[in-house]
mmCIF file of C-alpha atoms in Angstrom:
data_model
loop_
_atom_site.group_PDB
_atom_site.id
_atom_site.type_symbol
_atom_site.label_atom_id
_atom_site.label_comp_id
_atom_site.label_asym_id
_atom_site.label_seq_id
_atom_site.Cartn_x
_atom_site.Cartn_y
_atom_site.Cartn_z
ATOM 1 C CA UNK B 466 4.708 -20.463 4.509
ATOM 2 C CA UNK B 467 1.793 -18.110 3.808
ATOM 3 C CA UNK B 468 2.698 -14.455 3.302
ATOM 4 C CA UNK B 469 0.531 -11.498 2.414
ATOM 5 C CA UNK B 470 1.752 -8.368 0.705
ATOM 6 C CA UNK B 471 -0.173 -5.143 1.168
ATOM 7 C CA UNK B 472 -0.728 -4.443 -2.487
ATOM 8 C CA UNK B 473 -1.403 -1.270 -4.452
ATOM 9 C CA UNK B 474 -0.535 -2.661 -7.875
ATOM 10 C CA UNK B 475 2.495 -0.401 -8.082
ATOM 11 C CA UNK B 476 6.112 -1.314 -8.641
ATOM 12 C CA UNK B 477 7.226 -1.455 -4.981
ATOM 13 C CA UNK B 478 4.539 -3.822 -3.707
ATOM 14 C CA UNK B 479 4.826 -5.844 -6.937
ATOM 15 C CA UNK B 480 8.556 -6.235 -6.364
ATOM 16 C CA UNK B 481 7.915 -7.449 -2.818
ATOM 17 C CA UNK B 482 5.262 -9.920 -3.972
ATOM 18 C CA UNK B 483 7.346 -11.382 -6.768
ATOM 19 C CA UNK B 484 10.470 -11.558 -4.582
ATOM 20 C CA UNK B 485 8.662 -13.494 -1.852
ATOM 21 C CA UNK B 486 7.054 -15.796 -4.428
ATOM 22 C CA UNK B 487 10.431 -16.569 -6.017
ATOM 23 C CA UNK B 488 11.854 -17.265 -2.559
ATOM 24 C CA UNK B 489 9.232 -19.978 -2.122
ATOM 25 C CA UNK B 490 6.580 -18.276 -0.017
ATOM 26 C CA UNK B 491 2.871 -18.866 -0.611
ATOM 27 C CA UNK B 492 2.086 -15.239 -1.503
ATOM 28 C CA UNK B 493 -1.286 -13.563 -1.500
ATOM 29 C CA UNK B 494 -1.534 -9.924 -2.537
ATOM 30 C CA UNK B 495 -4.105 -8.021 -0.479
ATOM 31 C CA UNK B 496 -5.598 -4.579 -0.991
ATOM 32 C CA UNK B 497 -7.470 -2.787 1.776
ATOM 33 C CA UNK B 498 -10.876 -1.335 1.032
ATOM 34 C CA UNK B 499 -13.232 0.661 3.229
ATOM 35 C CA UNK B 500 -16.400 0.538 1.137
ATOM 36 C CA UNK B 501 -16.281 4.064 -0.253
ATOM 37 C CA UNK B 502 -15.091 3.071 -3.736
ATOM 38 C CA UNK B 503 -13.862 -0.091 -5.462
ATOM 39 C CA UNK B 504 -10.297 1.211 -5.437
ATOM 40 C CA UNK B 505 -8.922 -2.344 -5.426
ATOM 41 C CA UNK B 506 -9.664 -2.911 -9.134
ATOM 42 C CA UNK B 507 -6.351 -1.537 -10.527
ATOM 43 C CA UNK B 508 -4.438 -3.695 -8.007
ATOM 44 C CA UNK B 509 -6.397 -6.795 -8.997
ATOM 45 C CA UNK B 510 -5.486 -6.186 -12.651
ATOM 46 C CA UNK B 511 -1.794 -5.809 -11.775
ATOM 47 C CA UNK B 512 -1.908 -8.977 -9.636
ATOM 48 C CA UNK B 513 -3.429 -10.861 -12.560
ATOM 49 C CA UNK B 514 -0.619 -9.599 -14.822
ATOM 50 C CA UNK B 515 1.885 -11.036 -12.319
ATOM 51 C CA UNK B 516 -0.001 -14.322 -11.990
ATOM 52 C CA UNK B 517 -0.318 -13.896 -8.216
ATOM 53 C CA UNK B 518 -3.506 -14.364 -6.192
ATOM 54 C CA UNK B 519 -5.188 -11.193 -4.993
ATOM 55 C CA UNK B 520 -7.893 -10.556 -2.424
ATOM 56 C CA UNK B 521 -9.568 -7.556 -0.874
ATOM 57 C CA UNK B 522 -9.210 -6.917 2.849
ATOM 58 C CA UNK B 523 -12.519 -5.252 3.685
ATOM 59 C CA UNK B 524 -12.174 -3.000 6.705
ATOM 60 C CA UNK B 525 -14.607 -0.807 8.586
ATOM 61 C CA UNK B 526 -15.280 2.628 7.136
ATOM 62 C CA UNK B 527 -14.700 4.124 10.602
ATOM 63 C CA UNK B 528 -10.939 3.596 10.084
ATOM 64 C CA UNK B 529 -11.073 5.675 6.930
ATOM 65 C CA UNK B 530 -13.268 8.277 8.627
ATOM 66 C CA UNK B 531 -10.785 8.637 11.492
ATOM 67 C CA UNK B 532 -7.911 9.072 9.013
ATOM 68 C CA UNK B 533 -9.853 11.693 7.061
ATOM 69 C CA UNK B 534 -10.570 13.606 10.285
ATOM 70 C CA UNK B 535 -6.833 13.538 11.092
ATOM 71 C CA UNK B 536 -5.975 14.812 7.613
ATOM 72 C CA UNK B 537 -8.532 17.601 7.739
ATOM 73 C CA UNK B 538 -7.319 18.666 11.189
ATOM 74 C CA UNK B 539 -3.631 18.549 10.169
ATOM 75 C CA UNK B 540 -4.165 20.050 6.728
ATOM 76 C CA UNK B 541 -1.703 17.432 5.492
ATOM 77 C CA UNK B 542 -2.203 13.710 4.691
ATOM 78 C CA UNK B 543 0.873 12.011 6.230
ATOM 79 C CA UNK B 544 -0.431 11.147 9.710
ATOM 80 C CA UNK B 545 -3.807 9.960 8.394
ATOM 81 C CA UNK B 546 -2.153 7.685 5.843
ATOM 82 C CA UNK B 547 0.192 6.319 8.525
ATOM 83 C CA UNK B 548 -2.817 5.605 10.718
ATOM 84 C CA UNK B 549 -4.572 3.648 7.955
ATOM 85 C CA UNK B 550 -1.405 1.726 7.117
ATOM 86 C CA UNK B 551 -0.954 0.687 10.749
ATOM 87 C CA UNK B 552 -4.595 -0.427 10.965
ATOM 88 C CA UNK B 553 -4.283 -2.449 7.754
ATOM 89 C CA UNK B 554 -1.087 -4.135 8.981
ATOM 90 C CA UNK B 555 -2.735 -4.972 12.320
ATOM 91 C CA UNK B 556 -5.731 -6.507 10.507
ATOM 92 C CA UNK B 557 -3.514 -8.506 8.150
ATOM 93 C CA UNK B 558 -1.462 -9.761 11.109
ATOM 94 C CA UNK B 559 -4.587 -11.486 12.427
ATOM 95 C CA UNK B 560 -4.754 -13.664 9.303
ATOM 96 C CA UNK B 561 -1.186 -14.160 8.053
ATOM 97 C CA UNK B 562 2.065 -15.280 9.733
ATOM 98 C CA UNK B 563 4.066 -13.004 7.412
ATOM 99 C CA UNK B 564 2.948 -9.491 6.512
ATOM 100 C CA UNK B 565 4.923 -7.553 3.925
ATOM 101 C CA UNK B 566 4.620 -4.271 2.086
ATOM 102 C CA UNK B 567 6.542 -2.260 -0.466
ATOM 103 C CA UNK B 568 7.746 0.544 1.780
ATOM 104 C CA UNK B 569 11.359 1.444 1.065
ATOM 105 C CA UNK B 570 14.187 3.317 2.750
ATOM 106 C CA UNK B 571 13.372 6.768 1.390
ATOM 107 C CA UNK B 572 9.603 6.619 1.917
ATOM 108 C CA UNK B 573 8.255 9.105 4.429
ATOM 109 C CA UNK B 574 4.718 7.749 4.689
ATOM 110 C CA UNK B 575 3.328 5.235 5.263
ATOM 111 C CA UNK B 576 6.148 3.569 7.083
ATOM 112 C CA UNK B 577 6.718 1.728 10.336
ATOM 113 C CA UNK B 578 9.794 2.589 12.379
ATOM 114 C CA UNK B 579 12.002 -0.045 14.013
ATOM 115 C CA UNK B 580 10.187 0.131 17.385
ATOM 116 C CA UNK B 581 6.783 -0.280 15.726
ATOM 117 C CA UNK B 582 8.033 -3.285 13.741
ATOM 118 C CA UNK B 583 9.482 -4.979 16.821
ATOM 119 C CA UNK B 584 6.272 -4.343 18.762
ATOM 120 C CA UNK B 585 4.120 -5.695 15.930
ATOM 121 C CA UNK B 586 6.182 -8.862 15.561
ATOM 122 C CA UNK B 587 6.205 -9.519 19.314
ATOM 123 C CA UNK B 588 2.517 -8.742 19.923
ATOM 124 C CA UNK B 589 1.185 -10.643 16.919
ATOM 125 C CA UNK B 590 3.867 -13.360 16.713
ATOM 126 C CA UNK B 591 4.378 -12.640 13.019
ATOM 127 C CA UNK B 592 7.164 -11.652 10.668
ATOM 128 C CA UNK B 593 7.035 -8.244 9.005
ATOM 129 C CA UNK B 594 9.018 -7.573 5.836
ATOM 130 C CA UNK B 595 9.500 -4.400 3.814
ATOM 131 C CA UNK B 596 11.984 -2.976 1.294
ATOM 132 C CA UNK B 597 13.693 -0.685 3.815
ATOM 133 C CA UNK B 598 17.233 -1.408 2.644
ATOM 134 C CA UNK B 599 16.309 -0.410 -0.919
ATOM 135 C CA UNK B 600 16.180 3.187 -2.105
ATOM 136 C CA UNK B 601 14.242 4.650 -5.022
ATOM 137 C CA UNK B 602 17.074 4.206 -7.557
ATOM 138 C CA UNK B 603 17.646 0.568 -6.591
ATOM 139 C CA UNK B 604 13.927 -0.185 -6.813
ATOM 140 C CA UNK B 605 13.796 1.368 -10.280
ATOM 141 C CA UNK B 606 16.803 -0.688 -11.406
ATOM 142 C CA UNK B 607 15.233 -3.930 -10.169
ATOM 143 C CA UNK B 608 11.777 -3.084 -11.495
ATOM 144 C CA UNK B 609 13.041 -2.154 -14.970
ATOM 145 C CA UNK B 610 14.449 -5.654 -15.426
ATOM 146 C CA UNK B 611 11.338 -7.456 -14.109
ATOM 147 C CA UNK B 612 8.148 -5.594 -15.004
ATOM 148 C CA UNK B 613 6.336 -3.775 -17.749
ATOM 149 C CA UNK B 614 5.083 -0.627 -16.015
ATOM 150 C CA UNK B 615 2.522 1.980 -17.035
ATOM 151 C CA UNK B 616 2.950 5.461 -15.528
ATOM 152 C CA UNK B 617 0.251 8.116 -15.637
ATOM 153 C CA UNK B 618 -1.199 10.913 -13.525
ATOM 154 C CA UNK B 619 -2.820 9.359 -10.470
ATOM 155 C CA UNK B 620 -6.609 9.229 -10.401
ATOM 156 C CA UNK B 621 -9.288 7.106 -8.766
ATOM 157 C CA UNK B 622 -9.429 4.663 -11.675
ATOM 158 C CA UNK B 623 -5.726 3.827 -11.912
ATOM 159 C CA UNK B 624 -4.685 3.703 -8.264
ATOM 160 C CA UNK B 625 -5.325 1.323 -5.388
ATOM 161 C CA UNK B 626 -3.488 3.444 -2.823
ATOM 162 C CA UNK B 627 -5.228 4.429 0.417
ATOM 163 C CA UNK B 628 -5.384 7.924 -1.025
ATOM 164 C CA UNK B 629 -8.232 7.050 -3.414
ATOM 165 C CA UNK B 630 -10.861 6.410 -0.763
ATOM 166 C CA UNK B 631 -9.453 9.126 1.505
ATOM 167 C CA UNK B 632 -9.846 11.729 -1.244
ATOM 168 C CA UNK B 633 -13.345 10.558 -2.162
ATOM 169 C CA UNK B 634 -14.524 10.681 1.454
ATOM 170 C CA UNK B 635 -13.030 14.159 1.947
ATOM 171 C CA UNK B 636 -14.828 15.364 -1.181
ATOM 172 C CA UNK B 637 -18.096 13.668 -0.094
ATOM 173 C CA UNK B 638 -17.822 15.538 3.219
ATOM 174 C CA UNK B 639 -17.655 18.846 1.324
ATOM 175 C CA UNK B 640 -13.885 19.250 1.461
ATOM 176 C CA UNK B 641 -11.468 19.707 -1.403
ATOM 177 C CA UNK B 642 -8.971 16.849 -1.466
ATOM 178 C CA UNK B 643 -6.980 18.530 -4.243
ATOM 179 C CA UNK B 644 -5.850 21.153 -1.733
ATOM 180 C CA UNK B 645 -4.405 18.441 0.557
ATOM 181 C CA UNK B 646 -2.840 16.008 -1.885
ATOM 182 C CA UNK B 647 -0.236 17.023 -4.441
ATOM 183 C CA UNK B 648 -0.694 15.869 -8.005
ATOM 184 C CA UNK B 649 1.561 12.886 -8.676
ATOM 185 C CA UNK B 650 2.084 9.931 -10.968
ATOM 186 C CA UNK B 651 0.912 6.376 -10.398
ATOM 187 C CA UNK B 652 2.801 3.348 -11.658
ATOM 188 C CA UNK B 653 0.928 0.144 -12.365
ATOM 189 C CA UNK B 654 2.543 -3.141 -13.207
ATOM 190 C CA UNK B 655 0.948 -4.438 -16.397
ATOM 191 C CA UNK B 656 3.110 -7.526 -16.980
ATOM 192 C CA UNK B 657 6.324 -9.409 -16.473
ATOM 193 C CA UNK B 658 9.271 -8.972 -18.801
ATOM 194 C CA UNK B 659 10.241 -12.081 -20.735
#
């Protein structure tokens, strides 16, 4: 059965993709893009390292613009990122019978709650899968035995997270995205361990 994994190239979405592949699903890794910047490139490199097919889900820039407006109004990125994530899942659900992502138990955003998942599955007649029963420590244990991972300060050239295009659009609009987003590290899967 065909399954897509919303893919950033990081360890969580890589774990989901590889797990589904090893369980026999026909996995395609997909990265959303809104036309502001080719932020999908790091994810495509990670997908290649895993030997899994990758494609770009091109979505309308108005989705990104709405999220940026939310972030600027809130002064905090969580609700805007949740909005984008929901829109991406809805778009993927139009094309795939199984939609998965790498969200885990201790993630705050983006993340669907139980009611949103049940609604999505019923409305779209799909299956939605995430890593909700896994916490950060468990993910790290699993990842350390499966992947070679590179970790560095996040920037637009090493991340395929929604944040890349959000930050660029905020800056293009005359804002200062550095005031809204904390500095953090990005992990990229660069290969499989022997």
